Amino acid sequence: MNPIGVHALVWVGGWSEEEARLAINGTSRLGFDLIEIPLLDPGSVDAEMTRRLLDEHGLGVTCSLGLSFAADISSEDPEVARRGEAFLISAVETAAAIGSEYLGGITYSAMGKYLEPPTHIGRGHCIEALGRVAQRAGELGITVGLEPANRYESNLVNTAQQAVELVDEVGAGNLAVHLDSYHMHIEEGDMSRPVSVCGDRLAYVHVGESHRGYLGTGLVDFPTLFRSLARAKYNGPIVFESFSSAVVSEQFASALAVWRDLWDDSEDLARHAKAFIDQQLGAARRVA
Ligand code: MN
């Protein structure tokens, strides 16, 4: 059975103890198995406090991030690439301290709009850095996920095929692919082939709508996605992701181009997402 999760930014924009308690309480109360905590500033996350609150609720945890242009392992500039690698290592260590066995997201480039295609040198830097990051992650029992992102949020990995190629080139057993229905809807031909392209390299799935609002109210072909996951016997996490400036910081809203809000009630949104995922997955398993 797949662990079902929700992204912390559905609940809160920061991670003070008060915010962590609100997010972890809500996630647990609605019957989710895990919460995904963003590590956009790993040093600011109080791992001990987080772990204690998670333990209180018996809740699982995963971590995610997107690199910045100042710390981008796919940069041609070796200094910028080194900063990106140091950032990833620090995030891996924070994830381990929280008790997570997974760190995924835009872990291979900056999360943002590039004005140029990737370069051979930059891609080489990325492969080298991911090898070393995977090694450190392996020592800590962590899988690192590469999440293909749409063309406006990365230039290096937009499709499942590109993610699989990068994972295979690095050649580390604890590197995996992380699919996201929101990005797939923009870049892939359908919701089924990316799942089969990944095969057993698929470790994590984000479900988000085409407009990143309530599931089932946009254009994403969820029945095909869930049926493909069921058919592939995928048993990894399925995590709901949605962003509104009702919750996230102005800076984060700008980074993700949240220019209009599709919801303002976290609890209603998350409850709806949990029921939607359960229903889709349950139906898909019957016909898979
Ligand atoms: Mn995602």
PDB file of C-alpha atoms and ligand atoms in Angstrom:
ATOM      1  CA  MET A   1       0.000   0.000   0.000  1.00  0.00           C
ATOM      2  CA  ASN A   2       1.259   3.468  -0.828  1.00  0.00           C
ATOM      3  CA  PRO A   3       1.981   5.891   2.012  1.00  0.00           C
ATOM      4  CA  ILE A   4      -0.147   8.980   1.319  1.00  0.00           C
ATOM      5  CA  GLY A   5       1.254  12.379   2.211  1.00  0.00           C
ATOM      6  CA  VAL A   6       0.761  16.107   2.035  1.00  0.00           C
ATOM      7  CA  HIS A   7       3.270  18.900   1.510  1.00  0.00           C
ATOM      8  CA  ALA A   8       3.830  21.070   4.601  1.00  0.00           C
ATOM      9  CA  LEU A   9       3.284  24.236   2.559  1.00  0.00           C
ATOM     10  CA  VAL A  10      -0.381  23.295   2.256  1.00  0.00           C
ATOM     11  CA  TRP A  11      -0.534  24.157   5.975  1.00  0.00           C
ATOM     12  CA  VAL A  12       2.163  26.697   6.826  1.00  0.00           C
ATOM     13  CA  GLY A  13       4.661  29.058   5.233  1.00  0.00           C
ATOM     14  CA  GLY A  14       7.442  28.613   7.810  1.00  0.00           C
ATOM     15  CA  TRP A  15       8.671  26.035  10.325  1.00  0.00           C
ATOM     16  CA  SER A  16       8.608  27.540  13.812  1.00  0.00           C
ATOM     17  CA  GLU A  17       7.483  25.099  16.523  1.00  0.00           C
ATOM     18  CA  GLU A  18       3.981  26.589  16.350  1.00  0.00           C
ATOM     19  CA  GLU A  19       3.846  26.162  12.573  1.00  0.00           C
ATOM     20  CA  ALA A  20       5.319  22.655  12.707  1.00  0.00           C
ATOM     21  CA  ARG A  21       2.736  21.649  15.328  1.00  0.00           C
ATOM     22  CA  LEU A  22      -0.132  23.020  13.238  1.00  0.00           C
ATOM     23  CA  ALA A  23       1.058  21.235  10.077  1.00  0.00           C
ATOM     24  CA  ILE A  24       1.861  17.927  11.787  1.00  0.00           C
ATOM     25  CA  ASN A  25      -1.396  17.953  13.802  1.00  0.00           C
ATOM     26  CA  GLY A  26      -3.477  18.627  10.686  1.00  0.00           C
ATOM     27  CA  THR A  27      -1.691  16.027   8.569  1.00  0.00           C
ATOM     28  CA  SER A  28      -2.102  13.374  11.216  1.00  0.00           C
ATOM     29  CA  ARG A  29      -5.721  14.298  12.024  1.00  0.00           C
ATOM     30  CA  LEU A  30      -6.771  13.899   8.365  1.00  0.00           C
ATOM     31  CA  GLY A  31      -5.314  10.387   8.199  1.00  0.00           C
ATOM     32  CA  PHE A  32      -2.236  11.007   6.074  1.00  0.00           C
ATOM     33  CA  ASP A  33       0.750   8.704   6.570  1.00  0.00           C
ATOM     34  CA  LEU A  34       3.446  11.314   6.070  1.00  0.00           C
ATOM     35  CA  ILE A  35       4.253  14.986   5.748  1.00  0.00           C
ATOM     36  CA  GLU A  36       6.762  16.383   3.240  1.00  0.00           C
ATOM     37  CA  ILE A  37       8.903  19.125   4.724  1.00  0.00           C
ATOM     38  CA  PRO A  38      10.643  21.576   2.364  1.00  0.00           C
ATOM     39  CA  LEU A  39      14.325  22.242   3.104  1.00  0.00           C
ATOM     40  CA  LEU A  40      14.764  25.494   1.210  1.00  0.00           C
ATOM     41  CA  ASP A  41      16.953  26.678   4.091  1.00  0.00           C
ATOM     42  CA  PRO A  42      18.092  23.436   5.800  1.00  0.00           C
ATOM     43  CA  GLY A  43      19.987  25.279   8.559  1.00  0.00           C
ATOM     44  CA  SER A  44      16.771  26.964   9.746  1.00  0.00           C
ATOM     45  CA  VAL A  45      14.936  23.688  10.423  1.00  0.00           C
ATOM     46  CA  ASP A  46      15.025  22.531  14.045  1.00  0.00           C
ATOM     47  CA  ALA A  47      15.499  18.807  13.449  1.00  0.00           C
ATOM     48  CA  GLU A  48      15.149  17.761  17.099  1.00  0.00           C
ATOM     49  CA  MET A  49      11.851  19.637  17.558  1.00  0.00           C
ATOM     50  CA  THR A  50      10.540  18.308  14.239  1.00  0.00           C
ATOM     51  CA  ARG A  51      11.416  14.721  15.065  1.00  0.00           C
ATOM     52  CA  ARG A  52       9.791  15.008  18.483  1.00  0.00           C
ATOM     53  CA  LEU A  53       6.509  16.313  17.030  1.00  0.00           C
ATOM     54  CA  LEU A  54       6.520  13.620  14.321  1.00  0.00           C
ATOM     55  CA  ASP A  55       7.088  10.924  16.939  1.00  0.00           C
ATOM     56  CA  GLU A  56       4.257  12.285  19.097  1.00  0.00           C
ATOM     57  CA  HIS A  57       1.887  11.694  16.176  1.00  0.00           C
ATOM     58  CA  GLY A  58       3.546   8.570  14.731  1.00  0.00           C
ATOM     59  CA  LEU A  59       3.737  10.431  11.433  1.00  0.00           C
ATOM     60  CA  GLY A  60       6.191   9.623   8.612  1.00  0.00           C
ATOM     61  CA  VAL A  61       8.287  12.293   6.923  1.00  0.00           C
ATOM     62  CA  THR A  62      10.033  13.066   3.657  1.00  0.00           C
ATOM     63  CA  CYS A  63      11.988  16.146   2.566  1.00  0.00           C
ATOM     64  CA  SER A  64      12.222  18.179  -0.619  1.00  0.00           C
ATOM     65  CA  LEU A  65      13.917  21.227  -2.086  1.00  0.00           C
ATOM     66  CA  GLY A  66      14.707  23.209  -5.210  1.00  0.00           C
ATOM     67  CA  LEU A  67      18.198  24.626  -5.708  1.00  0.00           C
ATOM     68  CA  SER A  68      18.739  28.346  -6.272  1.00  0.00           C
ATOM     69  CA  PHE A  69      20.656  30.003  -9.125  1.00  0.00           C
ATOM     70  CA  ALA A  70      23.348  30.964  -6.592  1.00  0.00           C
ATOM     71  CA  ALA A  71      23.839  27.314  -5.579  1.00  0.00           C
ATOM     72  CA  ASP A  72      23.204  25.343  -8.742  1.00  0.00           C
ATOM     73  CA  ILE A  73      25.105  22.082  -9.343  1.00  0.00           C
ATOM     74  CA  SER A  74      24.357  22.351 -13.076  1.00  0.00           C
ATOM     75  CA  SER A  75      26.127  25.708 -13.378  1.00  0.00           C
ATOM     76  CA  GLU A  76      29.134  26.065 -15.688  1.00  0.00           C
ATOM     77  CA  ASP A  77      30.759  28.081 -12.892  1.00  0.00           C
ATOM     78  CA  PRO A  78      32.588  25.566 -10.641  1.00  0.00           C
ATOM     79  CA  GLU A  79      32.156  27.849  -7.611  1.00  0.00           C
ATOM     80  CA  VAL A  80      28.362  27.995  -8.025  1.00  0.00           C
ATOM     81  CA  ALA A  81      28.243  24.231  -8.586  1.00  0.00           C
ATOM     82  CA  ARG A  82      30.307  23.669  -5.414  1.00  0.00           C
ATOM     83  CA  ARG A  83      27.890  25.849  -3.417  1.00  0.00           C
ATOM     84  CA  GLY A  84      25.015  23.752  -4.770  1.00  0.00           C
ATOM     85  CA  GLU A  85      26.735  20.546  -3.719  1.00  0.00           C
ATOM     86  CA  ALA A  86      27.399  21.890  -0.212  1.00  0.00           C
ATOM     87  CA  PHE A  87      23.738  22.923   0.026  1.00  0.00           C
ATOM     88  CA  LEU A  88      22.565  19.449  -1.028  1.00  0.00           C
ATOM     89  CA  ILE A  89      24.884  17.737   1.464  1.00  0.00           C
ATOM     90  CA  SER A  90      23.559  19.963   4.237  1.00  0.00           C
ATOM     91  CA  ALA A  91      19.970  19.193   3.192  1.00  0.00           C
ATOM     92  CA  VAL A  92      20.692  15.447   3.155  1.00  0.00           C
ATOM     93  CA  GLU A  93      22.123  15.697   6.681  1.00  0.00           C
ATOM     94  CA  THR A  94      19.137  17.706   7.927  1.00  0.00           C
ATOM     95  CA  ALA A  95      16.735  15.215   6.322  1.00  0.00           C
ATOM     96  CA  ALA A  96      18.518  12.372   8.136  1.00  0.00           C
ATOM     97  CA  ALA A  97      18.390  14.265  11.438  1.00  0.00           C
ATOM     98  CA  ILE A  98      14.622  14.708  11.039  1.00  0.00           C
ATOM     99  CA  GLY A  99      14.250  10.970  10.420  1.00  0.00           C
ATOM    100  CA  SER A 100      13.551  11.137   6.686  1.00  0.00           C
ATOM    101  CA  GLU A 101      14.818   8.476   4.293  1.00  0.00           C
ATOM    102  CA  TYR A 102      14.029  10.603   1.241  1.00  0.00           C
ATOM    103  CA  LEU A 103      15.105  13.941  -0.214  1.00  0.00           C
ATOM    104  CA  GLY A 104      13.625  14.860  -3.586  1.00  0.00           C
ATOM    105  CA  GLY A 105      12.704  17.770  -5.817  1.00  0.00           C
ATOM    106  CA  ILE A 106      14.715  19.977  -8.160  1.00  0.00           C
ATOM    107  CA  THR A 107      17.926  18.515  -6.762  1.00  0.00           C
ATOM    108  CA  TYR A 108      19.821  18.667 -10.080  1.00  0.00           C
ATOM    109  CA  SER A 109      19.500  22.355 -11.115  1.00  0.00           C
ATOM    110  CA  ALA A 110      18.076  25.645  -9.931  1.00  0.00           C
ATOM    111  CA  MET A 111      14.300  25.848  -9.588  1.00  0.00           C
ATOM    112  CA  GLY A 112      13.505  28.715 -11.920  1.00  0.00           C
ATOM    113  CA  LYS A 113      13.350  29.900 -15.495  1.00  0.00           C
ATOM    114  CA  TYR A 114      16.624  29.547 -17.373  1.00  0.00           C
ATOM    115  CA  LEU A 115      17.179  31.807 -20.355  1.00  0.00           C
ATOM    116  CA  GLU A 116      19.567  29.316 -22.043  1.00  0.00           C
ATOM    117  CA  PRO A 117      19.596  25.559 -22.672  1.00  0.00           C
ATOM    118  CA  PRO A 118      21.787  23.423 -20.388  1.00  0.00           C
ATOM    119  CA  THR A 119      25.461  23.150 -21.356  1.00  0.00           C
ATOM    120  CA  HIS A 120      27.649  20.081 -21.615  1.00  0.00           C
ATOM    121  CA  ILE A 121      29.972  21.452 -18.922  1.00  0.00           C
ATOM    122  CA  GLY A 122      27.087  22.291 -16.566  1.00  0.00           C
ATOM    123  CA  ARG A 123      25.519  18.869 -17.019  1.00  0.00           C
ATOM    124  CA  GLY A 124      28.912  17.328 -16.263  1.00  0.00           C
ATOM    125  CA  HIS A 125      29.128  19.317 -13.024  1.00  0.00           C
ATOM    126  CA  CYS A 126      25.656  18.075 -12.121  1.00  0.00           C
ATOM    127  CA  ILE A 127      26.589  14.415 -12.701  1.00  0.00           C
ATOM    128  CA  GLU A 128      29.779  14.721 -10.623  1.00  0.00           C
ATOM    129  CA  ALA A 129      28.008  16.501  -7.754  1.00  0.00           C
ATOM    130  CA  LEU A 130      25.081  14.068  -7.713  1.00  0.00           C
ATOM    131  CA  GLY A 131      27.542  11.188  -7.437  1.00  0.00           C
ATOM    132  CA  ARG A 132      29.105  12.665  -4.297  1.00  0.00           C
ATOM    133  CA  VAL A 133      25.748  13.726  -2.832  1.00  0.00           C
ATOM    134  CA  ALA A 134      24.370  10.224  -3.427  1.00  0.00           C
ATOM    135  CA  GLN A 135      27.368   8.740  -1.653  1.00  0.00           C
ATOM    136  CA  ARG A 136      26.815  10.899   1.453  1.00  0.00           C
ATOM    137  CA  ALA A 137      23.069  10.209   1.272  1.00  0.00           C
ATOM    138  CA  GLY A 138      23.805   6.478   1.069  1.00  0.00           C
ATOM    139  CA  GLU A 139      25.833   6.627   4.281  1.00  0.00           C
ATOM    140  CA  LEU A 140      22.755   8.153   5.964  1.00  0.00           C
ATOM    141  CA  GLY A 141      20.249   5.721   4.416  1.00  0.00           C
ATOM    142  CA  ILE A 142      18.677   8.362   2.196  1.00  0.00           C
ATOM    143  CA  THR A 143      17.342   8.082  -1.360  1.00  0.00           C
ATOM    144  CA  VAL A 144      17.740  11.232  -3.461  1.00  0.00           C
ATOM    145  CA  GLY A 145      14.935  11.856  -5.951  1.00  0.00           C
ATOM    146  CA  LEU A 146      15.219  13.829  -9.192  1.00  0.00           C
ATOM    147  CA  GLU A 147      11.883  15.463 -10.015  1.00  0.00           C
ATOM    148  CA  PRO A 148      11.464  16.371 -13.691  1.00  0.00           C
ATOM    149  CA  ALA A 149      10.100  19.919 -13.734  1.00  0.00           C
ATOM    150  CA  ASN A 150       8.406  21.900 -16.466  1.00  0.00           C
ATOM    151  CA  ARG A 151      10.502  24.051 -18.815  1.00  0.00           C
ATOM    152  CA  TYR A 152       9.825  27.226 -16.811  1.00  0.00           C
ATOM    153  CA  GLU A 153      11.293  25.701 -13.631  1.00  0.00           C
ATOM    154  CA  SER A 154      14.390  23.921 -15.014  1.00  0.00           C
ATOM    155  CA  ASN A 155      16.230  23.519 -18.300  1.00  0.00           C
ATOM    156  CA  LEU A 156      17.976  20.227 -17.482  1.00  0.00           C
ATOM    157  CA  VAL A 157      15.334  17.596 -16.652  1.00  0.00           C
ATOM    158  CA  ASN A 158      11.833  18.180 -18.001  1.00  0.00           C
ATOM    159  CA  THR A 159      10.744  14.581 -18.641  1.00  0.00           C
ATOM    160  CA  ALA A 160      10.890  11.149 -17.005  1.00  0.00           C
ATOM    161  CA  GLN A 161      13.164   9.947 -19.830  1.00  0.00           C
ATOM    162  CA  GLN A 162      15.710  12.703 -19.095  1.00  0.00           C
ATOM    163  CA  ALA A 163      15.580  11.916 -15.372  1.00  0.00           C
ATOM    164  CA  VAL A 164      16.190   8.203 -16.023  1.00  0.00           C
ATOM    165  CA  GLU A 165      19.157   9.053 -18.272  1.00  0.00           C
ATOM    166  CA  LEU A 166      20.683  11.298 -15.613  1.00  0.00           C
ATOM    167  CA  VAL A 167      20.143   8.712 -12.864  1.00  0.00           C
ATOM    168  CA  ASP A 168      21.769   6.036 -15.026  1.00  0.00           C
ATOM    169  CA  GLU A 169      24.721   8.263 -15.922  1.00  0.00           C
ATOM    170  CA  VAL A 170      25.436   8.990 -12.269  1.00  0.00           C
ATOM    171  CA  GLY A 171      25.064   5.288 -11.559  1.00  0.00           C
ATOM    172  CA  ALA A 172      24.230   5.431  -7.835  1.00  0.00           C
ATOM    173  CA  GLY A 173      21.693   2.925  -6.524  1.00  0.00           C
ATOM    174  CA  ASN A 174      20.102   5.447  -4.136  1.00  0.00           C
ATOM    175  CA  LEU A 175      19.274   7.988  -6.872  1.00  0.00           C
ATOM    176  CA  ALA A 176      15.712   7.723  -8.139  1.00  0.00           C
ATOM    177  CA  VAL A 177      13.035   9.497 -10.155  1.00  0.00           C
ATOM    178  CA  HIS A 178      10.272  11.575  -8.595  1.00  0.00           C
ATOM    179  CA  LEU A 179       7.282  12.218 -10.875  1.00  0.00           C
ATOM    180  CA  ASP A 180       4.853  15.119 -10.467  1.00  0.00           C
ATOM    181  CA  SER A 181       1.523  15.167 -12.318  1.00  0.00           C
ATOM    182  CA  TYR A 182       1.593  18.966 -12.568  1.00  0.00           C
ATOM    183  CA  HIS A 183       4.915  18.951 -14.448  1.00  0.00           C
ATOM    184  CA  MET A 184       3.990  15.802 -16.433  1.00  0.00           C
ATOM    185  CA  HIS A 185       0.836  17.519 -17.669  1.00  0.00           C
ATOM    186  CA  ILE A 186       2.999  20.213 -19.293  1.00  0.00           C
ATOM    187  CA  GLU A 187       5.906  18.151 -20.620  1.00  0.00           C
ATOM    188  CA  GLU A 188       4.865  14.535 -21.186  1.00  0.00           C
ATOM    189  CA  GLY A 189       2.689  13.012 -23.917  1.00  0.00           C
ATOM    190  CA  ASP A 190       0.427  11.196 -21.476  1.00  0.00           C
ATOM    191  CA  MET A 191       0.212  10.092 -17.832  1.00  0.00           C
ATOM    192  CA  SER A 192       1.106   6.452 -18.424  1.00  0.00           C
ATOM    193  CA  ARG A 193       4.348   6.260 -20.389  1.00  0.00           C
ATOM    194  CA  PRO A 194       6.473   8.203 -17.860  1.00  0.00           C
ATOM    195  CA  VAL A 195       5.555   5.626 -15.200  1.00  0.00           C
ATOM    196  CA  SER A 196       6.707   2.748 -17.407  1.00  0.00           C
ATOM    197  CA  VAL A 197       9.810   4.654 -18.539  1.00  0.00           C
ATOM    198  CA  CYS A 198      10.876   4.971 -14.884  1.00  0.00           C
ATOM    199  CA  GLY A 199      10.223   1.337 -14.005  1.00  0.00           C
ATOM    200  CA  ASP A 200      11.798   0.498 -10.664  1.00  0.00           C
ATOM    201  CA  ARG A 201      13.667   3.820 -10.593  1.00  0.00           C
ATOM    202  CA  LEU A 202      10.389   5.517  -9.602  1.00  0.00           C
ATOM    203  CA  ALA A 203      10.576   6.297  -5.879  1.00  0.00           C
ATOM    204  CA  TYR A 204       8.128   9.139  -5.274  1.00  0.00           C
ATOM    205  CA  VAL A 205       5.026  10.737  -6.804  1.00  0.00           C
ATOM    206  CA  HIS A 206       3.618  14.243  -6.369  1.00  0.00           C
ATOM    207  CA  VAL A 207       0.003  14.768  -7.303  1.00  0.00           C
ATOM    208  CA  GLY A 208      -0.874  18.324  -8.214  1.00  0.00           C
ATOM    209  CA  GLU A 209      -3.508  19.752 -10.531  1.00  0.00           C
ATOM    210  CA  SER A 210      -2.735  21.606 -13.767  1.00  0.00           C
ATOM    211  CA  HIS A 211      -3.514  24.879 -11.917  1.00  0.00           C
ATOM    212  CA  ARG A 212      -2.156  23.538  -8.590  1.00  0.00           C
ATOM    213  CA  GLY A 213      -5.537  23.866  -6.875  1.00  0.00           C
ATOM    214  CA  TYR A 214      -8.135  21.269  -5.796  1.00  0.00           C
ATOM    215  CA  LEU A 215      -7.477  17.830  -7.309  1.00  0.00           C
ATOM    216  CA  GLY A 216      -9.982  16.892  -9.995  1.00  0.00           C
ATOM    217  CA  THR A 217     -10.869  20.505 -10.865  1.00  0.00           C
ATOM    218  CA  GLY A 218      -8.214  20.925 -13.567  1.00  0.00           C
ATOM    219  CA  LEU A 219      -6.894  19.181 -16.670  1.00  0.00           C
ATOM    220  CA  VAL A 220      -4.652  16.440 -15.228  1.00  0.00           C
ATOM    221  CA  ASP A 221      -5.670  12.927 -16.348  1.00  0.00           C
ATOM    222  CA  PHE A 222      -5.620  11.374 -12.878  1.00  0.00           C
ATOM    223  CA  PRO A 223      -7.475   8.141 -13.769  1.00  0.00           C
ATOM    224  CA  THR A 224      -4.686   7.216 -16.225  1.00  0.00           C
ATOM    225  CA  LEU A 225      -1.938   8.200 -13.788  1.00  0.00           C
ATOM    226  CA  PHE A 226      -3.360   6.161 -10.897  1.00  0.00           C
ATOM    227  CA  ARG A 227      -4.110   3.175 -13.140  1.00  0.00           C
ATOM    228  CA  SER A 228      -0.520   3.278 -14.446  1.00  0.00           C
ATOM    229  CA  LEU A 229       0.863   3.397 -10.905  1.00  0.00           C
ATOM    230  CA  ALA A 230      -1.354   0.489  -9.862  1.00  0.00           C
ATOM    231  CA  ARG A 231      -0.394  -1.510 -12.971  1.00  0.00           C
ATOM    232  CA  ALA A 232       3.307  -0.882 -12.277  1.00  0.00           C
ATOM    233  CA  LYS A 233       2.732  -2.085  -8.692  1.00  0.00           C
ATOM    234  CA  TYR A 234       4.240   1.189  -7.497  1.00  0.00           C
ATOM    235  CA  ASN A 235       4.153   1.119  -3.706  1.00  0.00           C
ATOM    236  CA  GLY A 236       6.065   4.311  -2.866  1.00  0.00           C
ATOM    237  CA  PRO A 237       4.714   7.559  -1.453  1.00  0.00           C
ATOM    238  CA  ILE A 238       1.995   9.589  -3.182  1.00  0.00           C
ATOM    239  CA  VAL A 239       2.089  13.158  -1.904  1.00  0.00           C
ATOM    240  CA  PHE A 240      -0.311  16.036  -2.530  1.00  0.00           C
ATOM    241  CA  GLU A 241       1.240  19.366  -3.474  1.00  0.00           C
ATOM    242  CA  SER A 242      -0.580  22.692  -3.812  1.00  0.00           C
ATOM    243  CA  PHE A 243       0.446  26.267  -3.182  1.00  0.00           C
ATOM    244  CA  SER A 244      -1.497  29.387  -2.302  1.00  0.00           C
ATOM    245  CA  SER A 245      -0.238  32.781  -1.189  1.00  0.00           C
ATOM    246  CA  ALA A 246      -2.839  32.408   1.568  1.00  0.00           C
ATOM    247  CA  VAL A 247      -0.110  30.270   3.193  1.00  0.00           C
ATOM    248  CA  VAL A 248       3.306  30.577   1.526  1.00  0.00           C
ATOM    249  CA  SER A 249       5.669  33.549   1.773  1.00  0.00           C
ATOM    250  CA  GLU A 250       5.688  36.257  -0.871  1.00  0.00           C
ATOM    251  CA  GLN A 251       9.158  35.140  -1.931  1.00  0.00           C
ATOM    252  CA  PHE A 252       8.119  31.513  -2.396  1.00  0.00           C
ATOM    253  CA  ALA A 253       4.894  32.507  -4.166  1.00  0.00           C
ATOM    254  CA  SER A 254       6.967  34.510  -6.636  1.00  0.00           C
ATOM    255  CA  ALA A 255       9.462  31.667  -7.159  1.00  0.00           C
ATOM    256  CA  LEU A 256       6.594  29.326  -8.053  1.00  0.00           C
ATOM    257  CA  ALA A 257       4.550  31.921  -9.979  1.00  0.00           C
ATOM    258  CA  VAL A 258       1.569  31.748  -7.634  1.00  0.00           C
ATOM    259  CA  TRP A 259      -0.128  34.837  -9.054  1.00  0.00           C
ATOM    260  CA  ARG A 260      -3.665  33.935  -8.056  1.00  0.00           C
ATOM    261  CA  ASP A 261      -5.054  31.833  -5.245  1.00  0.00           C
ATOM    262  CA  LEU A 262      -7.160  28.746  -5.904  1.00  0.00           C
ATOM    263  CA  TRP A 263      -7.889  28.097  -2.232  1.00  0.00           C
ATOM    264  CA  ASP A 264      -7.719  29.686   1.186  1.00  0.00           C
ATOM    265  CA  ASP A 265      -8.732  26.826   3.529  1.00  0.00           C
ATOM    266  CA  SER A 266      -5.825  24.405   4.084  1.00  0.00           C
ATOM    267  CA  GLU A 267      -7.872  21.872   6.018  1.00  0.00           C
ATOM    268  CA  ASP A 268     -10.652  21.660   3.440  1.00  0.00           C
ATOM    269  CA  LEU A 269      -8.131  21.381   0.608  1.00  0.00           C
ATOM    270  CA  ALA A 270      -6.076  18.659   2.323  1.00  0.00           C
ATOM    271  CA  ARG A 271      -9.165  16.666   3.376  1.00  0.00           C
ATOM    272  CA  HIS A 272     -10.423  16.786  -0.203  1.00  0.00           C
ATOM    273  CA  ALA A 273      -7.014  15.681  -1.543  1.00  0.00           C
ATOM    274  CA  LYS A 274      -6.826  12.705   0.822  1.00  0.00           C
ATOM    275  CA  ALA A 275     -10.305  11.510  -0.189  1.00  0.00           C
ATOM    276  CA  PHE A 276      -9.528  12.071  -3.884  1.00  0.00           C
ATOM    277  CA  ILE A 277      -6.275  10.064  -3.754  1.00  0.00           C
ATOM    278  CA  ASP A 278      -7.882   7.224  -1.762  1.00  0.00           C
ATOM    279  CA  GLN A 279     -10.799   7.044  -4.166  1.00  0.00           C
ATOM    280  CA  GLN A 280      -8.705   7.177  -7.360  1.00  0.00           C
ATOM    281  CA  LEU A 281      -6.163   4.686  -6.079  1.00  0.00           C
ATOM    282  CA  GLY A 282      -8.824   2.310  -4.781  1.00  0.00           C
ATOM    283  CA  ALA A 283     -10.644   2.340  -8.119  1.00  0.00           C
ATOM    284  CA  ALA A 284      -7.393   2.004 -10.116  1.00  0.00           C
ATOM    285  CA  ARG A 285      -6.309  -1.063  -8.147  1.00  0.00           C
ATOM    286  CA  ARG A 286      -9.569  -2.822  -9.084  1.00  0.00           C
ATOM    287  CA  VAL A 287      -8.974  -2.527 -12.807  1.00  0.00           C
ATOM    288  CA  ALA A 288      -5.163  -2.460 -12.961  1.00  0.00           C
TER     289      ALA A 288
HETATM  290 MN    MN B   1       6.384  18.597  -7.172  1.00  0.00          MN
END
